[in-house]
PDB file of N, CA and C in Angstrom:
ATOM      1  N   MET A   1      -7.745  -8.118  -1.177  1.00 75.00           N
ATOM      2  CA  MET A   1      -8.119  -8.661  -2.446  1.00 75.00           C
ATOM      3  C   MET A   1      -8.711  -7.594  -3.355  1.00 75.00           C
ATOM      4  N   VAL A   2      -9.423  -6.681  -2.788  1.00 79.00           N
ATOM      5  CA  VAL A   2      -9.977  -5.569  -3.615  1.00 79.00           C
ATOM      6  C   VAL A   2      -8.887  -4.756  -4.223  1.00 79.00           C
ATOM      7  N   GLY A   3      -7.931  -4.424  -3.411  1.00 80.00           N
ATOM      8  CA  GLY A   3      -6.800  -3.623  -3.922  1.00 80.00           C
ATOM      9  C   GLY A   3      -6.030  -4.355  -4.994  1.00 80.00           C
ATOM     10  N   LEU A   4      -5.869  -5.665  -4.833  1.00 80.00           N
ATOM     11  CA  LEU A   4      -5.171  -6.452  -5.819  1.00 80.00           C
ATOM     12  C   LEU A   4      -5.997  -6.504  -7.127  1.00 80.00           C
ATOM     13  N   ALA A   5      -7.278  -6.553  -7.033  1.00 82.00           N
ATOM     14  CA  ALA A   5      -8.122  -6.620  -8.207  1.00 82.00           C
ATOM     15  C   ALA A   5      -8.123  -5.267  -8.945  1.00 82.00           C
ATOM     16  N   PHE A   6      -8.253  -4.147  -8.225  1.00 82.00           N
ATOM     17  CA  PHE A   6      -8.304  -2.848  -8.902  1.00 82.00           C
ATOM     18  C   PHE A   6      -6.955  -2.352  -9.307  1.00 82.00           C
ATOM     19  N   GLY A   7      -5.912  -2.889  -8.674  1.00 80.00           N
ATOM     20  CA  GLY A   7      -4.575  -2.423  -9.029  1.00 80.00           C
ATOM     21  C   GLY A   7      -4.190  -2.795 -10.483  1.00 80.00           C
ATOM     22  N   ASN A   8      -4.811  -3.813 -11.024  1.00 81.00           N
ATOM     23  CA  ASN A   8      -4.505  -4.193 -12.381  1.00 81.00           C
ATOM     24  C   ASN A   8      -4.973  -3.133 -13.385  1.00 81.00           C
ATOM     25  N   PHE A   9      -6.026  -2.446 -13.052  1.00 83.00           N
ATOM     26  CA  PHE A   9      -6.471  -1.347 -13.949  1.00 83.00           C
ATOM     27  C   PHE A   9      -5.458  -0.216 -14.027  1.00 83.00           C
ATOM     28  N   PHE A  10      -4.728   0.052 -12.976  1.00 80.00           N
ATOM     29  CA  PHE A  10      -3.764   1.124 -12.925  1.00 80.00           C
ATOM     30  C   PHE A  10      -2.397   0.663 -13.428  1.00 80.00           C
ATOM     31  N   ALA A  11      -2.033  -0.551 -13.174  1.00 82.00           N
ATOM     32  CA  ALA A  11      -0.712  -1.046 -13.481  1.00 82.00           C
ATOM     33  C   ALA A  11      -0.425  -1.137 -14.976  1.00 82.00           C
ATOM     34  N   GLY A  12      -1.434  -1.559 -15.722  1.00 83.00           N
ATOM     35  CA  GLY A  12      -1.229  -1.703 -17.177  1.00 83.00           C
ATOM     36  C   GLY A  12      -0.845  -0.395 -17.870  1.00 83.00           C
ATOM     37  N   PRO A  13      -1.677   0.636 -17.718  1.00 85.00           N
ATOM     38  CA  PRO A  13      -1.310   1.908 -18.389  1.00 85.00           C
ATOM     39  C   PRO A  13      -0.009   2.542 -17.827  1.00 85.00           C
ATOM     40  N   ILE A  14       0.237   2.332 -16.550  1.00 83.00           N
ATOM     41  CA  ILE A  14       1.480   2.900 -15.969  1.00 83.00           C
ATOM     42  C   ILE A  14       2.694   2.216 -16.582  1.00 83.00           C
ATOM     43  N   SER A  15       2.665   0.894 -16.697  1.00 83.00           N
ATOM     44  CA  SER A  15       3.809   0.210 -17.258  1.00 83.00           C
ATOM     45  C   SER A  15       3.930   0.457 -18.749  1.00 83.00           C
ATOM     46  N   ASP A  16       2.835   0.699 -19.410  1.00 84.00           N
ATOM     47  CA  ASP A  16       2.882   0.995 -20.859  1.00 84.00           C
ATOM     48  C   ASP A  16       3.557   2.363 -21.118  1.00 84.00           C
ATOM     49  N   THR A  17       3.256   3.303 -20.304  1.00 88.00           N
ATOM     50  CA  THR A  17       3.837   4.635 -20.528  1.00 88.00           C
ATOM     51  C   THR A  17       5.236   4.847 -19.961  1.00 88.00           C
ATOM     52  N   LEU A  18       5.518   4.223 -18.806  1.00 87.00           N
ATOM     53  CA  LEU A  18       6.792   4.475 -18.135  1.00 87.00           C
ATOM     54  C   LEU A  18       7.793   3.331 -18.353  1.00 87.00           C
ATOM     55  N   GLY A  19       7.363   2.202 -18.854  1.00 85.00           N
ATOM     56  CA  GLY A  19       8.218   1.022 -18.948  1.00 85.00           C
ATOM     57  C   GLY A  19       8.039   0.150 -17.694  1.00 85.00           C
ATOM     58  N   ARG A  20       8.882  -0.782 -17.563  1.00 85.00           N
ATOM     59  CA  ARG A  20       8.693  -1.756 -16.457  1.00 85.00           C
ATOM     60  C   ARG A  20       9.552  -1.445 -15.228  1.00 85.00           C
ATOM     61  N   ARG A  21      10.761  -0.955 -15.464  1.00 87.00           N
ATOM     62  CA  ARG A  21      11.695  -0.834 -14.402  1.00 87.00           C
ATOM     63  C   ARG A  21      11.313   0.217 -13.341  1.00 87.00           C
ATOM     64  N   LYS A  22      11.002   1.418 -13.801  1.00 88.00           N
ATOM     65  CA  LYS A  22      10.655   2.513 -12.857  1.00 88.00           C
ATOM     66  C   LYS A  22       9.455   2.211 -12.029  1.00 88.00           C
ATOM     67  N   PRO A  23       8.318   1.803 -12.624  1.00 86.00           N
ATOM     68  CA  PRO A  23       7.142   1.524 -11.765  1.00 86.00           C
ATOM     69  C   PRO A  23       7.417   0.379 -10.781  1.00 86.00           C
ATOM     70  N   LEU A  24       8.198  -0.595 -11.164  1.00 87.00           N
ATOM     71  CA  LEU A  24       8.511  -1.715 -10.294  1.00 87.00           C
ATOM     72  C   LEU A  24       9.299  -1.263  -9.095  1.00 87.00           C
ATOM     73  N   PHE A  25      10.352  -0.490  -9.305  1.00 90.00           N
ATOM     74  CA  PHE A  25      11.139   0.032  -8.149  1.00 90.00           C
ATOM     75  C   PHE A  25      10.379   0.956  -7.262  1.00 90.00           C
ATOM     76  N   VAL A  26       9.598   1.861  -7.855  1.00 88.00           N
ATOM     77  CA  VAL A  26       8.796   2.766  -7.032  1.00 88.00           C
ATOM     78  C   VAL A  26       7.742   2.009  -6.230  1.00 88.00           C
ATOM     79  N   ALA A  27       7.086   1.079  -6.860  1.00 88.00           N
ATOM     80  CA  ALA A  27       6.062   0.275  -6.133  1.00 88.00           C
ATOM     81  C   ALA A  27       6.681  -0.536  -4.997  1.00 88.00           C
ATOM     82  N   MET A  28       7.856  -1.122  -5.204  1.00 89.00           N
ATOM     83  CA  MET A  28       8.518  -1.899  -4.177  1.00 89.00           C
ATOM     84  C   MET A  28       8.935  -1.013  -3.000  1.00 89.00           C
ATOM     85  N   ILE A  29       9.455   0.157  -3.277  1.00 90.00           N
ATOM     86  CA  ILE A  29       9.851   1.090  -2.225  1.00 90.00           C
ATOM     87  C   ILE A  29       8.666   1.548  -1.397  1.00 90.00           C
ATOM     88  N   ILE A  30       7.607   1.946  -2.102  1.00 88.00           N
ATOM     89  CA  ILE A  30       6.398   2.392  -1.427  1.00 88.00           C
ATOM     90  C   ILE A  30       5.748   1.258  -0.663  1.00 88.00           C
ATOM     91  N   PHE A  31       5.776   0.056  -1.198  1.00 88.00           N
ATOM     92  CA  PHE A  31       5.230  -1.108  -0.549  1.00 88.00           C
ATOM     93  C   PHE A  31       5.953  -1.361   0.773  1.00 88.00           C
ATOM     94  N   THR A  32       7.269  -1.263   0.741  1.00 90.00           N
ATOM     95  CA  THR A  32       8.054  -1.485   1.957  1.00 90.00           C
ATOM     96  C   THR A  32       7.719  -0.412   3.056  1.00 90.00           C
ATOM     97  N   LEU A  33       7.680   0.819   2.629  1.00 87.00           N
ATOM     98  CA  LEU A  33       7.350   1.922   3.582  1.00 87.00           C
ATOM     99  C   LEU A  33       5.918   1.812   4.118  1.00 87.00           C
ATOM    100  N   ALA A  34       4.999   1.404   3.268  1.00 86.00           N
ATOM    101  CA  ALA A  34       3.611   1.282   3.720  1.00 86.00           C
ATOM    102  C   ALA A  34       3.469   0.075   4.666  1.00 86.00           C
ATOM    103  N   SER A  35       4.243  -0.982   4.448  1.00 86.00           N
ATOM    104  CA  SER A  35       4.208  -2.133   5.352  1.00 86.00           C
ATOM    105  C   SER A  35       4.720  -1.748   6.723  1.00 86.00           C
ATOM    106  N   ILE A  36       5.791  -0.976   6.755  1.00 85.00           N
ATOM    107  CA  ILE A  36       6.349  -0.524   8.037  1.00 85.00           C
ATOM    108  C   ILE A  36       5.360   0.383   8.731  1.00 85.00           C
ATOM    109  N   ARG A  37       4.657   1.190   7.995  1.00 82.00           N
ATOM    110  CA  ARG A  37       3.673   2.107   8.593  1.00 82.00           C
ATOM    111  C   ARG A  37       2.570   1.325   9.216  1.00 82.00           C
ATOM    112  N   ILE A  38       2.091   0.259   8.590  1.00 81.00           N
ATOM    113  CA  ILE A  38       0.996  -0.563   9.120  1.00 81.00           C
ATOM    114  C   ILE A  38       1.429  -1.241  10.388  1.00 81.00           C
ATOM    115  N   VAL A  39       2.665  -1.654  10.418  1.00 82.00           N
ATOM    116  CA  VAL A  39       3.175  -2.361  11.608  1.00 82.00           C
ATOM    117  C   VAL A  39       3.112  -1.435  12.815  1.00 82.00           C
ATOM    118  N   PHE A  40       3.490  -0.170  12.619  1.00 79.00           N
ATOM    119  CA  PHE A  40       3.588   0.759  13.697  1.00 79.00           C
ATOM    120  C   PHE A  40       2.342   1.653  13.870  1.00 79.00           C
ATOM    121  N   VAL A  41       1.246   1.311  13.304  1.00 73.00           N
ATOM    122  CA  VAL A  41       0.074   2.173  13.408  1.00 73.00           C
ATOM    123  C   VAL A  41      -0.450   2.282  14.822  1.00 73.00           C
ATOM    124  N   ASN A  42      -0.307   1.205  15.614  1.00 65.00           N
ATOM    125  CA  ASN A  42      -0.707   1.311  17.045  1.00 65.00           C
ATOM    126  C   ASN A  42       0.177   2.248  17.840  1.00 65.00           C
ATOM    127  N   LYS A  43       1.471   2.274  17.510  1.00 67.00           N
ATOM    128  CA  LYS A  43       2.363   3.122  18.306  1.00 67.00           C
ATOM    129  C   LYS A  43       2.069   4.629  18.020  1.00 67.00           C
ATOM    130  N   TYR A  44       1.805   5.007  16.799  1.00 64.00           N
ATOM    131  CA  TYR A  44       1.571   6.384  16.506  1.00 64.00           C
ATOM    132  C   TYR A  44       0.157   6.822  16.751  1.00 64.00           C
ATOM    133  N   LEU A  45      -0.819   5.934  16.757  1.00 61.00           N
ATOM    134  CA  LEU A  45      -2.163   6.316  17.003  1.00 61.00           C
ATOM    135  C   LEU A  45      -2.649   5.900  18.368  1.00 61.00           C
ATOM    136  N   ASP A  46      -1.768   5.508  19.288  1.00 60.00           N
ATOM    137  CA  ASP A  46      -2.143   5.055  20.562  1.00 60.00           C
ATOM    138  C   ASP A  46      -2.153   6.175  21.564  1.00 60.00           C
ATOM    139  N   ASN A  47      -3.256   6.902  21.594  1.00 60.00           N
ATOM    140  CA  ASN A  47      -3.421   7.905  22.607  1.00 60.00           C
ATOM    141  C   ASN A  47      -4.912   7.979  22.972  1.00 60.00           C
ATOM    142  N   ASP A  48      -5.269   8.832  23.827  1.00 56.00           N
ATOM    143  CA  ASP A  48      -6.657   8.876  24.330  1.00 56.00           C
ATOM    144  C   ASP A  48      -7.653   9.391  23.303  1.00 56.00           C
ATOM    145  N   TYR A  49      -7.133  10.070  22.272  1.00 60.00           N
ATOM    146  CA  TYR A  49      -8.049  10.721  21.332  1.00 60.00           C
ATOM    147  C   TYR A  49      -8.438   9.785  20.149  1.00 60.00           C
ATOM    148  N   THR A  50      -7.749   8.677  19.971  1.00 59.00           N
ATOM    149  CA  THR A  50      -8.093   7.768  18.862  1.00 59.00           C
ATOM    150  C   THR A  50      -8.739   6.510  19.393  1.00 59.00           C
ATOM    151  N   SER A  51      -9.745   6.078  18.698  1.00 64.00           N
ATOM    152  CA  SER A  51     -10.485   4.859  19.099  1.00 64.00           C
ATOM    153  C   SER A  51      -9.922   3.672  18.376  1.00 64.00           C
ATOM    154  N   ILE A  52     -10.392   2.546  18.761  1.00 64.00           N
ATOM    155  CA  ILE A  52     -10.001   1.302  18.139  1.00 64.00           C
ATOM    156  C   ILE A  52     -10.472   1.282  16.708  1.00 64.00           C
ATOM    157  N   SER A  53     -11.629   1.812  16.393  1.00 68.00           N
ATOM    158  CA  SER A  53     -12.160   1.838  15.042  1.00 68.00           C
ATOM    159  C   SER A  53     -11.303   2.718  14.129  1.00 68.00           C
ATOM    160  N   SER A  54     -10.742   3.782  14.694  1.00 70.00           N
ATOM    161  CA  SER A  54      -9.862   4.661  13.905  1.00 70.00           C
ATOM    162  C   SER A  54      -8.576   3.904  13.506  1.00 70.00           C
ATOM    163  N   ARG A  55      -8.021   3.142  14.450  1.00 70.00           N
ATOM    164  CA  ARG A  55      -6.817   2.386  14.093  1.00 70.00           C
ATOM    165  C   ARG A  55      -7.143   1.279  13.120  1.00 70.00           C
ATOM    166  N   THR A  56      -8.312   0.673  13.258  1.00 75.00           N
ATOM    167  CA  THR A  56      -8.737  -0.379  12.309  1.00 75.00           C
ATOM    168  C   THR A  56      -8.944   0.215  10.930  1.00 75.00           C
ATOM    169  N   ASN A  57      -9.494   1.384  10.832  1.00 77.00           N
ATOM    170  CA  ASN A  57      -9.639   2.063   9.547  1.00 77.00           C
ATOM    171  C   ASN A  57      -8.270   2.371   8.927  1.00 77.00           C
ATOM    172  N   TRP A  58      -7.323   2.770   9.673  1.00 77.00           N
ATOM    173  CA  TRP A  58      -5.987   3.005   9.149  1.00 77.00           C
ATOM    174  C   TRP A  58      -5.371   1.720   8.621  1.00 77.00           C
ATOM    175  N   ARG A  59      -5.600   0.652   9.365  1.00 79.00           N
ATOM    176  CA  ARG A  59      -5.059  -0.637   8.890  1.00 79.00           C
ATOM    177  C   ARG A  59      -5.744  -1.115   7.597  1.00 79.00           C
ATOM    178  N   CYS A  60      -7.060  -0.946   7.534  1.00 82.00           N
ATOM    179  CA  CYS A  60      -7.785  -1.387   6.329  1.00 82.00           C
ATOM    180  C   CYS A  60      -7.384  -0.561   5.122  1.00 82.00           C
ATOM    181  N   ARG A  61      -7.264   0.757   5.291  1.00 83.00           N
ATOM    182  CA  ARG A  61      -6.782   1.600   4.189  1.00 83.00           C
ATOM    183  C   ARG A  61      -5.405   1.248   3.785  1.00 83.00           C
ATOM    184  N   GLY A  62      -4.568   0.941   4.727  1.00 83.00           N
ATOM    185  CA  GLY A  62      -3.215   0.521   4.414  1.00 83.00           C
ATOM    186  C   GLY A  62      -3.121  -0.740   3.676  1.00 83.00           C
ATOM    187  N   ARG A  63      -3.962  -1.719   4.084  1.00 84.00           N
ATOM    188  CA  ARG A  63      -3.992  -3.010   3.363  1.00 84.00           C
ATOM    189  C   ARG A  63      -4.544  -2.839   1.937  1.00 84.00           C
ATOM    190  N   LEU A  64      -5.522  -1.955   1.734  1.00 86.00           N
ATOM    191  CA  LEU A  64      -5.993  -1.676   0.422  1.00 86.00           C
ATOM    192  C   LEU A  64      -4.927  -1.105  -0.471  1.00 86.00           C
ATOM    193  N   PHE A  65      -4.176  -0.171   0.100  1.00 86.00           N
ATOM    194  CA  PHE A  65      -3.071   0.478  -0.630  1.00 86.00           C
ATOM    195  C   PHE A  65      -1.958  -0.579  -0.943  1.00 86.00           C
ATOM    196  N   LEU A  66      -1.682  -1.478  -0.030  1.00 87.00           N
ATOM    197  CA  LEU A  66      -0.704  -2.510  -0.238  1.00 87.00           C
ATOM    198  C   LEU A  66      -1.155  -3.446  -1.373  1.00 87.00           C
ATOM    199  N   GLY A  67      -2.403  -3.729  -1.465  1.00 87.00           N
ATOM    200  CA  GLY A  67      -2.980  -4.539  -2.510  1.00 87.00           C
ATOM    201  C   GLY A  67      -2.755  -3.883  -3.881  1.00 87.00           C
ATOM    202  N   LEU A  68      -2.972  -2.566  -3.940  1.00 87.00           N
ATOM    203  CA  LEU A  68      -2.767  -1.893  -5.168  1.00 87.00           C
ATOM    204  C   LEU A  68      -1.304  -1.962  -5.629  1.00 87.00           C
ATOM    205  N   LEU A  69      -0.434  -1.745  -4.683  1.00 87.00           N
ATOM    206  CA  LEU A  69       1.017  -1.814  -4.988  1.00 87.00           C
ATOM    207  C   LEU A  69       1.416  -3.233  -5.381  1.00 87.00           C
ATOM    208  N   GLN A  70       0.860  -4.210  -4.700  1.00 87.00           N
ATOM    209  CA  GLN A  70       1.199  -5.594  -5.024  1.00 87.00           C
ATOM    210  C   GLN A  70       0.752  -5.926  -6.422  1.00 87.00           C
ATOM    211  N   ALA A  71      -0.387  -5.415  -6.826  1.00 86.00           N
ATOM    212  CA  ALA A  71      -0.882  -5.672  -8.205  1.00 86.00           C
ATOM    213  C   ALA A  71       0.066  -5.062  -9.204  1.00 86.00           C
ATOM    214  N   ILE A  72       0.605  -3.901  -8.933  1.00 85.00           N
ATOM    215  CA  ILE A  72       1.527  -3.279  -9.876  1.00 85.00           C
ATOM    216  C   ILE A  72       2.756  -4.133  -9.968  1.00 85.00           C
ATOM    217  N   CYS A  73       3.291  -4.605  -8.880  1.00 85.00           N
ATOM    218  CA  CYS A  73       4.451  -5.465  -8.918  1.00 85.00           C
ATOM    219  C   CYS A  73       4.245  -6.754  -9.665  1.00 85.00           C
ATOM    220  N   ILE A  74       3.111  -7.396  -9.426  1.00 85.00           N
ATOM    221  CA  ILE A  74       2.797  -8.639 -10.092  1.00 85.00           C
ATOM    222  C   ILE A  74       2.636  -8.443 -11.613  1.00 85.00           C
ATOM    223  N   LEU A  75       1.902  -7.400 -12.003  1.00 84.00           N
ATOM    224  CA  LEU A  75       1.657  -7.227 -13.414  1.00 84.00           C
ATOM    225  C   LEU A  75       2.940  -6.805 -14.152  1.00 84.00           C
ATOM    226  N   VAL A  76       3.746  -5.962 -13.546  1.00 83.00           N
ATOM    227  CA  VAL A  76       4.966  -5.515 -14.200  1.00 83.00           C
ATOM    228  C   VAL A  76       5.984  -6.687 -14.320  1.00 83.00           C
ATOM    229  N   MET A  77       6.041  -7.538 -13.301  1.00 80.00           N
ATOM    230  CA  MET A  77       6.987  -8.640 -13.345  1.00 80.00           C
ATOM    231  C   MET A  77       6.631  -9.690 -14.409  1.00 80.00           C
ATOM    232  N   ASN A  78       5.367  -9.871 -14.674  1.00 74.00           N
ATOM    233  CA  ASN A  78       4.914 -10.864 -15.646  1.00 74.00           C
ATOM    234  C   ASN A  78       4.779 -10.205 -16.964  1.00 74.00           C
TER     235      ASN A  78
END
């Protein structure tokens, strides 16, 4: 929710300067790649050197980033 709220501050100026089409496609591509990364965070960080809190931090940062990208997509589409 925080990413979605703060993403509106970035999406407006980006869509004003670059138009709607480019930011939308870039945000959708990055959103898809970031979603895949979050799904496989346990596989890549599953070793003896990483703790559960480290994996949780990666997931939380990833969800924040997804919220920012989602806000860009929502604002540009409307």
